[in-house]
Every structure is written in structure tokens, then in C-alpha cells.
Short mmCIF file of C-alpha atoms in Angstrom, two decimals:
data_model
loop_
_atom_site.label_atom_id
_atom_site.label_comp_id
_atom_site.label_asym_id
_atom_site.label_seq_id
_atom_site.Cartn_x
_atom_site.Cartn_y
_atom_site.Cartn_z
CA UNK A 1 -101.64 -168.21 137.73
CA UNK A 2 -99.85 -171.37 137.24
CA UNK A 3 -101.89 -174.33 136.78
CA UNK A 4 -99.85 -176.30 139.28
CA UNK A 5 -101.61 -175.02 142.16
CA UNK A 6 -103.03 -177.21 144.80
CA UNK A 7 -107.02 -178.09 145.34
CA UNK A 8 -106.80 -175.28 147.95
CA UNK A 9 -104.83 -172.35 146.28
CA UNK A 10 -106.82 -173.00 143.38
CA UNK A 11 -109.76 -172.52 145.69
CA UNK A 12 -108.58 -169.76 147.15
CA UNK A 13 -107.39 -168.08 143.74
CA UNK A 14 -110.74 -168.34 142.51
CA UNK A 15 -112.31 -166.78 146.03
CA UNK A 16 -109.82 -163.61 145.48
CA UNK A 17 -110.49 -163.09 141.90
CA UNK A 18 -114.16 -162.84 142.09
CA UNK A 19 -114.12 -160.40 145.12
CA UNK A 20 -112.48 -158.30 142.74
CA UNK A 21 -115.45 -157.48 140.94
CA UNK A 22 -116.69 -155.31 143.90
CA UNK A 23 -114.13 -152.68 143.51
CA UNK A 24 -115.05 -150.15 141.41
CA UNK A 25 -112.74 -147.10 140.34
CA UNK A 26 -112.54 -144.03 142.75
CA UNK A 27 -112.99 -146.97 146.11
CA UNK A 28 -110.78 -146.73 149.09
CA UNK A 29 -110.45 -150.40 149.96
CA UNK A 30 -108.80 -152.16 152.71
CA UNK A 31 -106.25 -154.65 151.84
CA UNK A 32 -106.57 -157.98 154.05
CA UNK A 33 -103.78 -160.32 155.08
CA UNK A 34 -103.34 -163.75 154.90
CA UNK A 35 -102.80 -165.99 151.61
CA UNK A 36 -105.88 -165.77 150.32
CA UNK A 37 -106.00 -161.85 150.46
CA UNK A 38 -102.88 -161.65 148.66
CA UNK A 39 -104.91 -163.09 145.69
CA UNK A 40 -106.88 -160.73 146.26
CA UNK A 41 -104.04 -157.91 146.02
CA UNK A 42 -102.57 -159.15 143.15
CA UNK A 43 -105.69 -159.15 140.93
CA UNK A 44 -106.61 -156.08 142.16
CA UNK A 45 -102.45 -155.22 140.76
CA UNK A 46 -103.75 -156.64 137.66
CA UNK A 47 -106.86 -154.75 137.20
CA UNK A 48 -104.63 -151.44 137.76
CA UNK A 49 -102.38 -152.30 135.02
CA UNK A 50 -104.79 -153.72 132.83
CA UNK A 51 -108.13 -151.62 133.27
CA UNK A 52 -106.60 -148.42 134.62
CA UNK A 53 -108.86 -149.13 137.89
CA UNK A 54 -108.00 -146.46 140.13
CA UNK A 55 -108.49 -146.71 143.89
CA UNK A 56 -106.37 -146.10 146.79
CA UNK A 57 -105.33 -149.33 149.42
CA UNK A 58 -105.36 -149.02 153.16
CA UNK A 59 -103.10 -152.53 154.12
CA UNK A 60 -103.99 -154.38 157.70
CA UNK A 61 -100.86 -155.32 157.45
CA UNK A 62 -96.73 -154.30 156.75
CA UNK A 63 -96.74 -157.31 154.54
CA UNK A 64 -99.54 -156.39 152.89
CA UNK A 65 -98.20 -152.74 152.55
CA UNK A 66 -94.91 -154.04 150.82
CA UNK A 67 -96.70 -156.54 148.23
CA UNK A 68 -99.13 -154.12 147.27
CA UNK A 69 -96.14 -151.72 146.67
CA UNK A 70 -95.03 -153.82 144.49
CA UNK A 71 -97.82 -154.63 142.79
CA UNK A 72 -98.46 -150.51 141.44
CA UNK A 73 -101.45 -150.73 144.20
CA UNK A 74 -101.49 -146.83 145.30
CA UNK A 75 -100.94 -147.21 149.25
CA UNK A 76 -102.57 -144.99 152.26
CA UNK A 77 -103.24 -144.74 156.08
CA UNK A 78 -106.82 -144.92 157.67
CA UNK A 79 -105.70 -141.80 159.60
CA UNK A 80 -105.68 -140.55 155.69
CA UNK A 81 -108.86 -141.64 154.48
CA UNK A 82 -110.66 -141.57 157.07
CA UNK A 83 -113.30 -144.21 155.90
CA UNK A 84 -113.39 -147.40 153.55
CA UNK A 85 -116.01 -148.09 150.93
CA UNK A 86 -115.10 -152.00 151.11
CA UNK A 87 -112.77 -154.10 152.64
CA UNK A 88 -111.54 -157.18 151.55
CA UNK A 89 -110.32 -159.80 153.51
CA UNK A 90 -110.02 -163.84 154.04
CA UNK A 91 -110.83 -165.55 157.34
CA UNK A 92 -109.51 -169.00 159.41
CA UNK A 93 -113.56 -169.88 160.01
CA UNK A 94 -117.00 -168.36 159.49
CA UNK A 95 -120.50 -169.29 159.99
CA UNK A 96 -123.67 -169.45 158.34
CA UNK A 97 -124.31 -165.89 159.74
CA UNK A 98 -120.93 -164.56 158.82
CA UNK A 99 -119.55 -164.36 162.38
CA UNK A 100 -115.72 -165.09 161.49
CA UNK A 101 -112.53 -166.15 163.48
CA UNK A 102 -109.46 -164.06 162.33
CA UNK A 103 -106.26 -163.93 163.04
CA UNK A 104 -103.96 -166.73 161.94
CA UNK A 105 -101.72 -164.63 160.26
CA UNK A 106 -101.13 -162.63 163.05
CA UNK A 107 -102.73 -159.16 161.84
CA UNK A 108 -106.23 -159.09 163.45
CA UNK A 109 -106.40 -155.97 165.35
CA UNK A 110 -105.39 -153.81 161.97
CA UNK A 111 -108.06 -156.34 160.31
CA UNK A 112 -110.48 -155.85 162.75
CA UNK A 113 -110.16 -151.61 162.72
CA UNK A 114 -109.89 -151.63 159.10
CA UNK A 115 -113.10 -153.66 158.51
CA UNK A 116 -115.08 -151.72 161.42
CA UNK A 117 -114.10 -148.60 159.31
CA UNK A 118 -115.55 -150.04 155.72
CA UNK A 119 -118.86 -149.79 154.29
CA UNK A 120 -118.51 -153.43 153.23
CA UNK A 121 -116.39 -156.28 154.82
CA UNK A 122 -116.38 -159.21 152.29
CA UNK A 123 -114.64 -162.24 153.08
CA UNK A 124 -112.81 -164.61 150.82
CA UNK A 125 -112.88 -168.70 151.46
CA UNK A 126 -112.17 -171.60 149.89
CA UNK A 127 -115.46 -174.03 151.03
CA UNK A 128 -113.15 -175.71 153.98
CA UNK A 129 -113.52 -172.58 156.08
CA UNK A 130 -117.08 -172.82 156.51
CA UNK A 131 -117.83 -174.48 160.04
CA UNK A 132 -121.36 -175.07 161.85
CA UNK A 133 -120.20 -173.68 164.83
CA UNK A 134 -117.00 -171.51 165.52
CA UNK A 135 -114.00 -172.91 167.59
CA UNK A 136 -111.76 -175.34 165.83
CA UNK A 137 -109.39 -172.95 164.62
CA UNK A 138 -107.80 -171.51 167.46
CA UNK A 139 -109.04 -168.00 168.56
CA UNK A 140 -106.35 -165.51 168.53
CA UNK A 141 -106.22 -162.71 171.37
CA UNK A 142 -103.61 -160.04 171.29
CA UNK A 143 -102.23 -159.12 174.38
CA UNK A 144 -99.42 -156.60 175.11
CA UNK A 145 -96.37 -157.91 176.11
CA UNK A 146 -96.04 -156.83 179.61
CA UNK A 147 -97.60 -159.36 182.42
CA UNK A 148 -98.94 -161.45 180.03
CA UNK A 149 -98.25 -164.65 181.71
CA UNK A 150 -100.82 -163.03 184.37
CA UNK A 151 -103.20 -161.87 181.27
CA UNK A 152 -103.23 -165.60 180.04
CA UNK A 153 -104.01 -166.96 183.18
CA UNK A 154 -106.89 -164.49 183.79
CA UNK A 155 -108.16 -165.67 180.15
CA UNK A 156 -108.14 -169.39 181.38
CA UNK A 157 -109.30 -168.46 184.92
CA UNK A 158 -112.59 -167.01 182.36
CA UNK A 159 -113.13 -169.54 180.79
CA UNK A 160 -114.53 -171.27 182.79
CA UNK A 161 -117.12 -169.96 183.07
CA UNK A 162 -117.93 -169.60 179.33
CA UNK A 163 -119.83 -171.96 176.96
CA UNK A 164 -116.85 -173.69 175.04
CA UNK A 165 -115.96 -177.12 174.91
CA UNK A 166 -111.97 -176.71 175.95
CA UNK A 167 -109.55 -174.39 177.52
CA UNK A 168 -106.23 -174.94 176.62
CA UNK A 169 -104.29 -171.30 176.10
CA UNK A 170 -100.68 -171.22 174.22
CA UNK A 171 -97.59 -168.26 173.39
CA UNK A 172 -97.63 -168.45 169.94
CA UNK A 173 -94.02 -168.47 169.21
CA UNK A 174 -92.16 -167.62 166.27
CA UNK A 175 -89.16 -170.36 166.34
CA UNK A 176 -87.68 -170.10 170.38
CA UNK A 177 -89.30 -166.72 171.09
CA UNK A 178 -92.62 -164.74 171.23
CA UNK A 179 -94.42 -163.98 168.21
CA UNK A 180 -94.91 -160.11 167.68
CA UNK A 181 -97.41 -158.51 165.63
CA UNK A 182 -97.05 -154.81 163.81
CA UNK A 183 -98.13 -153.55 167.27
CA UNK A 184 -95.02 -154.87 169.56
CA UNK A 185 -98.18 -157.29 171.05
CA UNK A 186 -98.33 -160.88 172.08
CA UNK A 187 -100.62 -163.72 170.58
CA UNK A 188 -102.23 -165.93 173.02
CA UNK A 189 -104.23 -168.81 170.81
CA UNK A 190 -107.49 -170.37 172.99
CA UNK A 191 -107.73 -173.86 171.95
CA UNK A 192 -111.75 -173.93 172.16
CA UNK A 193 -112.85 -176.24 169.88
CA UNK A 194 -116.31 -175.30 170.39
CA UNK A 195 -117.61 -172.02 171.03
CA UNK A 196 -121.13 -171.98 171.96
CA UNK A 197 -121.74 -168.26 172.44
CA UNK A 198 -119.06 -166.10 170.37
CA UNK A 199 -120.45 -162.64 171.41
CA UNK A 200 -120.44 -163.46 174.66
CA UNK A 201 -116.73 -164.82 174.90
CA UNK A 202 -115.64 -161.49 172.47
CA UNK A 203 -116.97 -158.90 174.82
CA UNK A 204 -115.78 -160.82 177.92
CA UNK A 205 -111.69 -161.83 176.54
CA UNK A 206 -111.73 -157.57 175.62
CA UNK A 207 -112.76 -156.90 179.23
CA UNK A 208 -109.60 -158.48 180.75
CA UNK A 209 -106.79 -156.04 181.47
CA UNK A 210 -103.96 -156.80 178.84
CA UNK A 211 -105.79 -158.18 176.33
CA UNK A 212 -106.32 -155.77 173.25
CA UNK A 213 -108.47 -157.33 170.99
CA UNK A 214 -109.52 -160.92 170.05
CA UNK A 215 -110.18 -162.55 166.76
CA UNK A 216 -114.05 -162.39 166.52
CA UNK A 217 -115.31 -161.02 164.12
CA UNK A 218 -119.62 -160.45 165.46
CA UNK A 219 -121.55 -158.31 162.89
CA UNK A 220 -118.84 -157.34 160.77
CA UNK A 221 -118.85 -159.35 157.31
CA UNK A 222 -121.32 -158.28 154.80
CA UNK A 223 -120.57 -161.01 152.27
CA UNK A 224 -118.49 -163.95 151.61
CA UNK A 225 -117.15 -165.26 148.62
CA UNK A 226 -116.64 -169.01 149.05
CA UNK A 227 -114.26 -170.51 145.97
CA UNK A 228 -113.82 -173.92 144.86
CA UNK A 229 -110.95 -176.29 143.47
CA UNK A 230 -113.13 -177.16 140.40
CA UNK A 231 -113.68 -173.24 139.65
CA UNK A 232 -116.90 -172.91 140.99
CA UNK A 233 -118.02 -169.97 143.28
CA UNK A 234 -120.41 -168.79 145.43
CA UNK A 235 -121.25 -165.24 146.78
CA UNK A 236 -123.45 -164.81 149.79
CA UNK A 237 -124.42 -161.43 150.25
CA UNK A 238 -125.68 -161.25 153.94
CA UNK A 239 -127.09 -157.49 153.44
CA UNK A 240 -129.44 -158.24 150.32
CA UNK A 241 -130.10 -161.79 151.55
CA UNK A 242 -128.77 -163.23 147.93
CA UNK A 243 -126.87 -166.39 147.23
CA UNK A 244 -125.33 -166.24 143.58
CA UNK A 245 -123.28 -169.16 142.00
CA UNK A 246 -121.19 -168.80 139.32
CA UNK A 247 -118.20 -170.51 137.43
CA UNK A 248 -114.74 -169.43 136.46
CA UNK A 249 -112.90 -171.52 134.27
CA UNK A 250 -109.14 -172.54 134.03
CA UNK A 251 -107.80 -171.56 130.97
CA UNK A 252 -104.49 -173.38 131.32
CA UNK A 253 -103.03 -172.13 127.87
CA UNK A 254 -103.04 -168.65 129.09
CA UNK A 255 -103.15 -169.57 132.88
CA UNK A 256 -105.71 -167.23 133.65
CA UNK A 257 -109.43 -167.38 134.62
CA UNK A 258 -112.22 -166.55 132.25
CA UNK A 259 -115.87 -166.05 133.98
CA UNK A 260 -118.92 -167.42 132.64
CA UNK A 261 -122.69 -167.85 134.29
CA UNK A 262 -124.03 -171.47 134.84
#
């Protein structure tokens, strides 16, 4: 890891790594997307050239298919496995009780099935990504293509009635035209700000016809590993009801991290 990094990737480099440590040999684990979990995927590349860890990756993503490809990571379906022991994955917010928002990189339905299917969904963070209440990032919804100038104005036309402090809806586009996920969908990003009731608003966006699946996360994440620029870390583990804070240190003559205990 080069020691030229920003504050952030540092952060997020440090998040990754650490995560690591919950993957044991003989795991099927579920490869996130986004730049933190491709930390994530290339320790874990590491570890299998290095250790000889052996486990098999299910990817959320075609991008996260082809890096772990290349990165000797041993690649398979969920249709294949069938179920995860862990999934690993970052997130654009989450909350003192682990609720998340996902899907700035585009790939939250595969997240979202992936993580349902896991024993364990831990989520990777540098410390920015921790909010009080959900809604500043936008909140994704994936919608499929057809009608879904009608589908966004039914999302608006709910909105109203729902507990968040704004309602502005946009296409997210990639340069002049539609974005399109792995699924041949549509993004539609809700502008919120505030969300005072995130259950509510995720069971009522997946009622509307068109919409396939928004980017709440309720009663999914187990843990959350939160990094830090200056190489601390902390792991809250949701399940046992444990906070553990640790160090790892940068090592900038070998540009790697060492771990030690405070």
C-alpha cells in the first residue's frame, strides 16, 4: 500500500484490512463493491497467496467479479453456494444501530441479496460514514427501465407523506444517458436529507410498481469495522454487543500494515 494515500483511503485501507481477520479458511464470502470493498478484495488476494487461505468469493458485482479474478480470489454464483458464512461489504452511511444506506456504486440489489443470504454482514467505514440519523447521502432505488418517469413520480407523489426532511428525486446519469446497473435497471437517487423512519420509507419505495429494491439496509449488518487515517480501528460487533479498538500501524519501509493491541 503506498504511503501516499489520502486521510480517507488510508482510512478506508485500514477498515478493509481488519475485516479480513473474519475470514477463516473453508468460508464462502460475499465480495462487496465500492472502493472500500476492493481493499477488502485485495487483502483477502493477499492472504490467498501468502497464507494459502482457501475460500470461495460470491461478487455483488461484475467489477468485483473481474478484480477478484485477478487477484487468484476463487470466484462462484449464489445459485452455486447456496448460502454465505460472511459477507463483506462497505456502505455510503450507517447508524448507531447498523441500519445502512447502500448503493452509491450502483450495485445494491446484488449487495442487498448477497448480504440477506450471509450468516454475517460486516461493514467497512472510514469514521466519516457514521451519521446520527440516515439521509444525507442520497438513497438509491432501482427501478426497471420501462415507465420509469411514471415510477419516479409515484416515488415523489409518496413522499409526501413520509417522515423525511426533502423530496427532490434525480436519473442518475452516466455522462448524457441513463445509468445502468448489472441488471439492465435504472437508478433513481431521493435527495432526503433526513430520514426519520427508514423502515417505514424501505417497505413503502418496494411497494411501488417499478421499483425493485432500494438502498436500505434494516436488520442486515452484524458488525462494522470503522477505520481511521491515523491507523486506528474500531469493531462494533452488534450480535455480541462488543466494541473493540485496536491499532494498525504504517510501516512505510515495507508499505504494509503491522497490527498491534493498545
Amino acid at each position: 500500500m503506498s504511503p501516499e494515500l489520502s486521510p480517507i483511503d488510508r482510512a478506508k485501507y485500514i477498515a478493509a484490512r481488519r475485516s479480513c481477520d473474519f475470514v477463516e479458511s473453508g468460508m464462502r464470502v460475499g465480495l462487496g463493491t465500492g472502493s472500500t470493498a476492493a481493499w477488502m478484495v485485495r487483502r483477502l488476494g493477499e492472504r490467498i497467496r501468502d497464507e494459502g487461505l482457501e475460500i470461495v468469493g460470491v461478487p455483488t458485482s461484475t467489477r468485483t467479479a473481474d478484480l477478484a479474478r485477478q487477484l487468484g480470489i476463487p470466484v462462484s454464483t449464489l445459485d452455486e453456494v447456496k448460502w454465505l458464512d460472511i459477507t463483506i461489504d462497505g456502505a455510503d452511511e450507517f447508524d448507531e444501530t447498523l441500519n445502512l444506506i447502500k448503493g452509491g456504486g450502483g450495485a445494491l440489489l446484488q449487495e442487498k441479496i448477497v448480504a440477506t443470504a450471509s450468516d454475517r454482514m460486516v461493514v467497512i467505514a472510514d469514521v466519516e460514514k457514521e451519521v446520527r440519523t440516515l439521509g444525507a447521502f442520497p438513497l438509491p432505488v432501482e427501478t426497471i427501465p420501462f415507465g420509469w418517469q411514471t415510477t419516479k413520480a409515484l416515488i415523489e407523489e409518496t413522499l409526501v407523506n413520509m417522515d423525511v426532511l426533502n423530496r427532490e428525486t434525480t436519473l442518475r446519469m452516466n455522462d448524457d444517458v441513463p445509468y445502468v446497473t448489472d441488471e439492465g435497471n435504472y437508478i433513481i437517487d431521493l435527495h432526503l436529507k433526513r430520514i426519520g423512519n427508514a423502515r417505514q420509507v424501505a417497505l413503502v419505495l418496494n411497494q411501488i410498481p417499478g421499483v425493485v429494491e432500494n438502498g436500505l439496509f434494516i436488520d442486515i449488518c452484524d458488525a462494522v469495522v470503522i477505520g481511521r487515517s491515523d491507523g486506528s480501528v474500531e469493531v462494533r460487533d452488534l450480535t455480541a454487543g462488543t466494541v473493540a479498538r485496536e491499532h494498525l500501524d504504517v510501516l512505510d519501509s515495507d508499505n504494509i500494515f503491522a497490527e498491534k493491541t493498545d
